Short mmCIF file of C-alpha atoms in Angstrom, two decimals:
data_model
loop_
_atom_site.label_atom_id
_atom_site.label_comp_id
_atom_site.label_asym_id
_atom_site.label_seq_id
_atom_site.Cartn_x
_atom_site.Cartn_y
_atom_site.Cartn_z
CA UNK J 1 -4.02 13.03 73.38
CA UNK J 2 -1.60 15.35 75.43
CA UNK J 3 0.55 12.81 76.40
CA UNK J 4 1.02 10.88 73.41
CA UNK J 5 1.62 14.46 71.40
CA UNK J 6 4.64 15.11 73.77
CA UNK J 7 6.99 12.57 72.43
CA UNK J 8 5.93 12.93 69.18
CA UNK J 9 8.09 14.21 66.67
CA UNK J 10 5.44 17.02 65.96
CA UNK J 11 6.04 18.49 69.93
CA UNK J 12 9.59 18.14 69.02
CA UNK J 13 9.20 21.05 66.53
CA UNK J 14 7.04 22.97 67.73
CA UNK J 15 3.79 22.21 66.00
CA UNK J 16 0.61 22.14 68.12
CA UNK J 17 -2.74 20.91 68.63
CA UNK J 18 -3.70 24.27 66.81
CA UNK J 19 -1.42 23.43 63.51
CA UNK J 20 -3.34 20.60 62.66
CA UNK J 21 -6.80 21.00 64.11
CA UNK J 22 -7.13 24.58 63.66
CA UNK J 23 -9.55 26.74 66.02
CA UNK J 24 -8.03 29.48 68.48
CA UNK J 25 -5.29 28.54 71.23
CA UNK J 26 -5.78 31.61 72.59
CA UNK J 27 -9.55 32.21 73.48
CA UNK J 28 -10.07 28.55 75.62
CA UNK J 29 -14.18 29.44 75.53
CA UNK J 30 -13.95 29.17 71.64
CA UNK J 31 -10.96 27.20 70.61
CA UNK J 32 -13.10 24.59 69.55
CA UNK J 33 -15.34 26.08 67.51
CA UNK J 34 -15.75 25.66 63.97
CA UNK J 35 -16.31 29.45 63.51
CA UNK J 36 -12.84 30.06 64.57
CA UNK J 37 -11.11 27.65 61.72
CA UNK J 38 -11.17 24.38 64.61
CA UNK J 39 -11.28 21.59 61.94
CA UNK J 40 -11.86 18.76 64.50
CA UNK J 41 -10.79 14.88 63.48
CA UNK J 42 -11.34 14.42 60.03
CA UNK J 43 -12.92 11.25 58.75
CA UNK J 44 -10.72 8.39 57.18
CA UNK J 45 -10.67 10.28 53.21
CA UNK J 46 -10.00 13.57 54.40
CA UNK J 47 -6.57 12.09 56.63
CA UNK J 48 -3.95 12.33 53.50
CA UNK J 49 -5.57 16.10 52.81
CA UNK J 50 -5.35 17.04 56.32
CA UNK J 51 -1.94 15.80 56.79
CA UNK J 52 -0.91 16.45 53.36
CA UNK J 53 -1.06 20.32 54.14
CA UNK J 54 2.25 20.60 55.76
CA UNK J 55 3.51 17.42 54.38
CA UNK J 56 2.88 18.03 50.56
CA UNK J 57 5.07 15.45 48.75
CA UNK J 58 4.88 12.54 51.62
CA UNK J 59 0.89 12.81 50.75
CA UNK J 60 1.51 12.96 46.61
CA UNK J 61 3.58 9.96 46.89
CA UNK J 62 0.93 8.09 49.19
CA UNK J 63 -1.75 9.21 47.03
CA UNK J 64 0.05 7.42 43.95
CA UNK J 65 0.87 3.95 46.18
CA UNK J 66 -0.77 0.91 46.13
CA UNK J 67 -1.94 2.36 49.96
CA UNK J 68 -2.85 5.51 48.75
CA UNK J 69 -4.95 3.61 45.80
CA UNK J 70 -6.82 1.76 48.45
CA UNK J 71 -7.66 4.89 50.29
CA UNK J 72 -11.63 4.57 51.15
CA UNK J 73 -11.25 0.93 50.41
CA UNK J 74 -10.13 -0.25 53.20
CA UNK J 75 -6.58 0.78 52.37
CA UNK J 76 -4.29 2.28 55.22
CA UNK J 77 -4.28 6.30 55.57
CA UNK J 78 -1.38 7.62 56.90
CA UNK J 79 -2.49 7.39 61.53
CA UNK J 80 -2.33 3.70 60.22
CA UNK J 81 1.00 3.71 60.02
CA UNK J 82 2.28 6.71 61.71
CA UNK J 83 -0.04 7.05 64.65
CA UNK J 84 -2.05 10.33 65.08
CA UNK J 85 -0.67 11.79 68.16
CA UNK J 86 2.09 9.76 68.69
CA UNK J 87 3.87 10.43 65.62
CA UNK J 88 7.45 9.69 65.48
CA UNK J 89 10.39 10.59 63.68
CA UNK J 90 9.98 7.91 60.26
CA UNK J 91 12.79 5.58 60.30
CA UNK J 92 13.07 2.45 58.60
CA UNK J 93 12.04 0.69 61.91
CA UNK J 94 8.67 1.60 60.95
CA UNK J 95 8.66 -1.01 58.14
CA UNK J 96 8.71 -4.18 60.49
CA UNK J 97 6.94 -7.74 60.35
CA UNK J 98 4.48 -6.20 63.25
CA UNK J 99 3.10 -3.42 61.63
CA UNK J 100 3.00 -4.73 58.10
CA UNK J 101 1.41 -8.06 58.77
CA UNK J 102 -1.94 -6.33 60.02
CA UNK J 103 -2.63 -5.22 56.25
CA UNK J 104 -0.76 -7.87 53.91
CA UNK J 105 2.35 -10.31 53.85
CA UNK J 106 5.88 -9.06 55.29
CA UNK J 107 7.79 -10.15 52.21
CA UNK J 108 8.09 -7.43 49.71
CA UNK J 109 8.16 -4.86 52.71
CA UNK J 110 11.14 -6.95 54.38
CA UNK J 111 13.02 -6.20 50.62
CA UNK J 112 12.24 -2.84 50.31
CA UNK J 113 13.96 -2.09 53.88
CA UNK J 114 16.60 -3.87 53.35
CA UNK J 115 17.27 -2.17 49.92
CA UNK J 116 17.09 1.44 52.02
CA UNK J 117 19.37 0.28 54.72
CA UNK J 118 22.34 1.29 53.65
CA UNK J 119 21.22 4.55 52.75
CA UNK J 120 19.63 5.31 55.78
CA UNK J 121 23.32 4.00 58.10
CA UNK J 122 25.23 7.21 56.08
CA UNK J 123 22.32 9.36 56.23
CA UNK J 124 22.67 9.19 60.27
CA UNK J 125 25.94 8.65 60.09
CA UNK J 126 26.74 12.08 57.99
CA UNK J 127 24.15 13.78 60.47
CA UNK J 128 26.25 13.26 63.19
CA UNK J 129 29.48 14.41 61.79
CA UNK J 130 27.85 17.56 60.66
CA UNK J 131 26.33 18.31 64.13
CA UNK J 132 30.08 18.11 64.89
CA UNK J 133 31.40 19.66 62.61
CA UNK J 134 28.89 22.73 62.79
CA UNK J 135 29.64 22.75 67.03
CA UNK J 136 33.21 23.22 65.97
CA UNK J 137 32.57 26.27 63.61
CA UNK J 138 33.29 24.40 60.24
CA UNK J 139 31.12 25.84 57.22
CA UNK J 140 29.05 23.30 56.75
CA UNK J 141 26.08 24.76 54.49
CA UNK J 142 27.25 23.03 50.98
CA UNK J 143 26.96 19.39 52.43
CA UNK J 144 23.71 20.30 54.49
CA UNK J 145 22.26 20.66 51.30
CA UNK J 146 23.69 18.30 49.49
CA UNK J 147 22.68 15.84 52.70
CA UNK J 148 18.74 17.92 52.28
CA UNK J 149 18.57 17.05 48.97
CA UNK J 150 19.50 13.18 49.65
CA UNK J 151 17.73 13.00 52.78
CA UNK J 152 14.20 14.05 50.99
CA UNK J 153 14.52 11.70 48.16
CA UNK J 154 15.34 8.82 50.63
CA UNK J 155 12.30 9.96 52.44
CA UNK J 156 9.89 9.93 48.96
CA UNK J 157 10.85 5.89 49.14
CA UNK J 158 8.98 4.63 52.13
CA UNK J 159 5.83 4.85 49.78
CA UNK J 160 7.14 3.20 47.08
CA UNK J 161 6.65 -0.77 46.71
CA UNK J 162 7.83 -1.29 43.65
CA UNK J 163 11.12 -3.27 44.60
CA UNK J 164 13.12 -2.73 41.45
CA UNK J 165 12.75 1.05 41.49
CA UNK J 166 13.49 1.45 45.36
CA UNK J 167 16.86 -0.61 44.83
CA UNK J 168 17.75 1.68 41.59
CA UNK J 169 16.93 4.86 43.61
CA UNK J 170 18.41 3.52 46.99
CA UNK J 171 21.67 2.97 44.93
CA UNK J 172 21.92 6.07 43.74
CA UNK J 173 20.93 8.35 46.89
CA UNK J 174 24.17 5.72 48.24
CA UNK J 175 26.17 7.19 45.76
CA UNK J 176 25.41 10.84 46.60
CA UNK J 177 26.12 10.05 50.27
CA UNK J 178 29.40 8.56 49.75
CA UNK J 179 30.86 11.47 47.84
CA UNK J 180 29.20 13.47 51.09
CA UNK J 181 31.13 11.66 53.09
CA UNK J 182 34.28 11.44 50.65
CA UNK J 183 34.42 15.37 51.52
CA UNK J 184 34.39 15.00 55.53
CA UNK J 185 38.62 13.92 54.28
CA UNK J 186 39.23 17.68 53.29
CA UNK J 187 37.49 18.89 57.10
CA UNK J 188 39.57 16.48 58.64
CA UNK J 189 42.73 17.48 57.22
CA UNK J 190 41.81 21.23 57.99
CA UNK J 191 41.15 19.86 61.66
CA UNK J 192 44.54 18.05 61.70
CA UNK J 193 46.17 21.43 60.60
CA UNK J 194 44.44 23.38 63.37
CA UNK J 195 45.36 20.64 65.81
CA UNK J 196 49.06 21.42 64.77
CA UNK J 197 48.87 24.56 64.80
CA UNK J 198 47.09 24.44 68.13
CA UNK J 199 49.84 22.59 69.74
CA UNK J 200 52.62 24.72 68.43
CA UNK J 201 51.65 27.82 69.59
CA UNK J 202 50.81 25.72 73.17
CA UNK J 203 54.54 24.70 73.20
CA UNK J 204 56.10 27.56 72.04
CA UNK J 205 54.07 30.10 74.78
CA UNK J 206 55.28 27.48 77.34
CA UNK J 207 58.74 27.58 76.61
CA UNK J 208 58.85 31.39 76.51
CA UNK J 209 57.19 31.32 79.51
CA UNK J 210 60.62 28.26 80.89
CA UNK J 211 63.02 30.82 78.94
CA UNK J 212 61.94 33.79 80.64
CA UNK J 213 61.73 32.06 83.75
CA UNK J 214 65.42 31.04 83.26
CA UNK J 215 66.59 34.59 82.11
CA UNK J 216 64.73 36.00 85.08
CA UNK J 217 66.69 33.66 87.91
CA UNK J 218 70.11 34.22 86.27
CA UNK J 219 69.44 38.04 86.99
CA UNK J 220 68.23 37.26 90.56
#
């Protein structure tokens, strides 16, 4: 369970075996025991509960899909999907022909992806440039939000399967990106300007540095 747990998304930020299973990491005698909160593995019903406690709207949304409708019914919970240790960062590679095909057909699952891939190209796309950005000192705080607010909604899709709605809603998040990105123009005209500026005051220490260099040897 260790292992697995390390390259999951949940080591990535910091969220231990404690988080989620309760019990006391710091008493190794009792960290296990139910009398100091340990919670254990819960059983297939509880899964969108226990998960659901961090990840509140990801287990609303489930709860009102056609999975979360099948939940007790042989319906997937969300270790189905996601793994329970292993848990990864959700991209759309998690919707593929492989994992879909153990529950139902591929088809409506292949649409759905391909109506969030666009969304999903400018959502990494726009994370990059911030990470730049940000490195470089740029105020980025309006269009982290902005990207926040996107990001979540694109996120509140991947339990949707109603094909129609996910187009309508991956069209508009699309739409919010691209006046995201339309901004990035005024940051790299500001960059351009500091560039200039950069290069100016370069040249012009070098050639007071040639001048006086000059002035110096016709004195000598």
């Amino acid at each position: 369970m260790v292992k697995p747990w390390q390259g999951s998304i949940h080591a990535e930020n910091g969220t231990s075996c404690h988080d989620c299973h309760g019990g006391d990491p710091k008493d190794a005698v009792n960290a296990m025991n139910p009398a100091r909160g340990f919670l254990g593995v819960p059983k297939e019903i509880e899964i969108p509960s226990f998960c659901g406690r961090c990840h509140i709207g990801i287990r609303d949304d489930y709860l009102q899909s056609a999975h979360g409708k099948a939940l007790g019914h042989g319906g997937p919970t969300c270790v189905t999907c996601h793994g329970s240790h292993d848990v990864k960062k959700v991209t759309l590679d998690i919707i593929n022909e492989k994992n879909c095909s153990r529950c139902h057909a591929y088809a409506r699952a292949a649409e759905l992806k391909a109506a969030m891939e666009q969304a999903e190209k400018q959502i990494v796309v726009i994370e990059e440039r911030l990470k730049v950005y940000k490195g470089e000192g740029v105020n980025t705080d309006a269009r982290e939000k902005a990207l926040f607010s996107a990001r979540n909604r694109y996120h509140r899709l991947f339990h949707e399967v109603n094909t129609a709605k996910v187009r309508a809603e991956s069209a508009q998040i699309v739409t919010e990106l691209d006046k995201i990105q339309r901004g990035f123009g005024n940051i790299e005209a500001e960059r351009q300007k500091r560039k200039i500026t950069g290069v100016v005051a370069v040249s012009g220490s070098l050639l007071a540095a040639l001048l006086f260099y000059l002035l110096r040897k016709t004195y000598d």
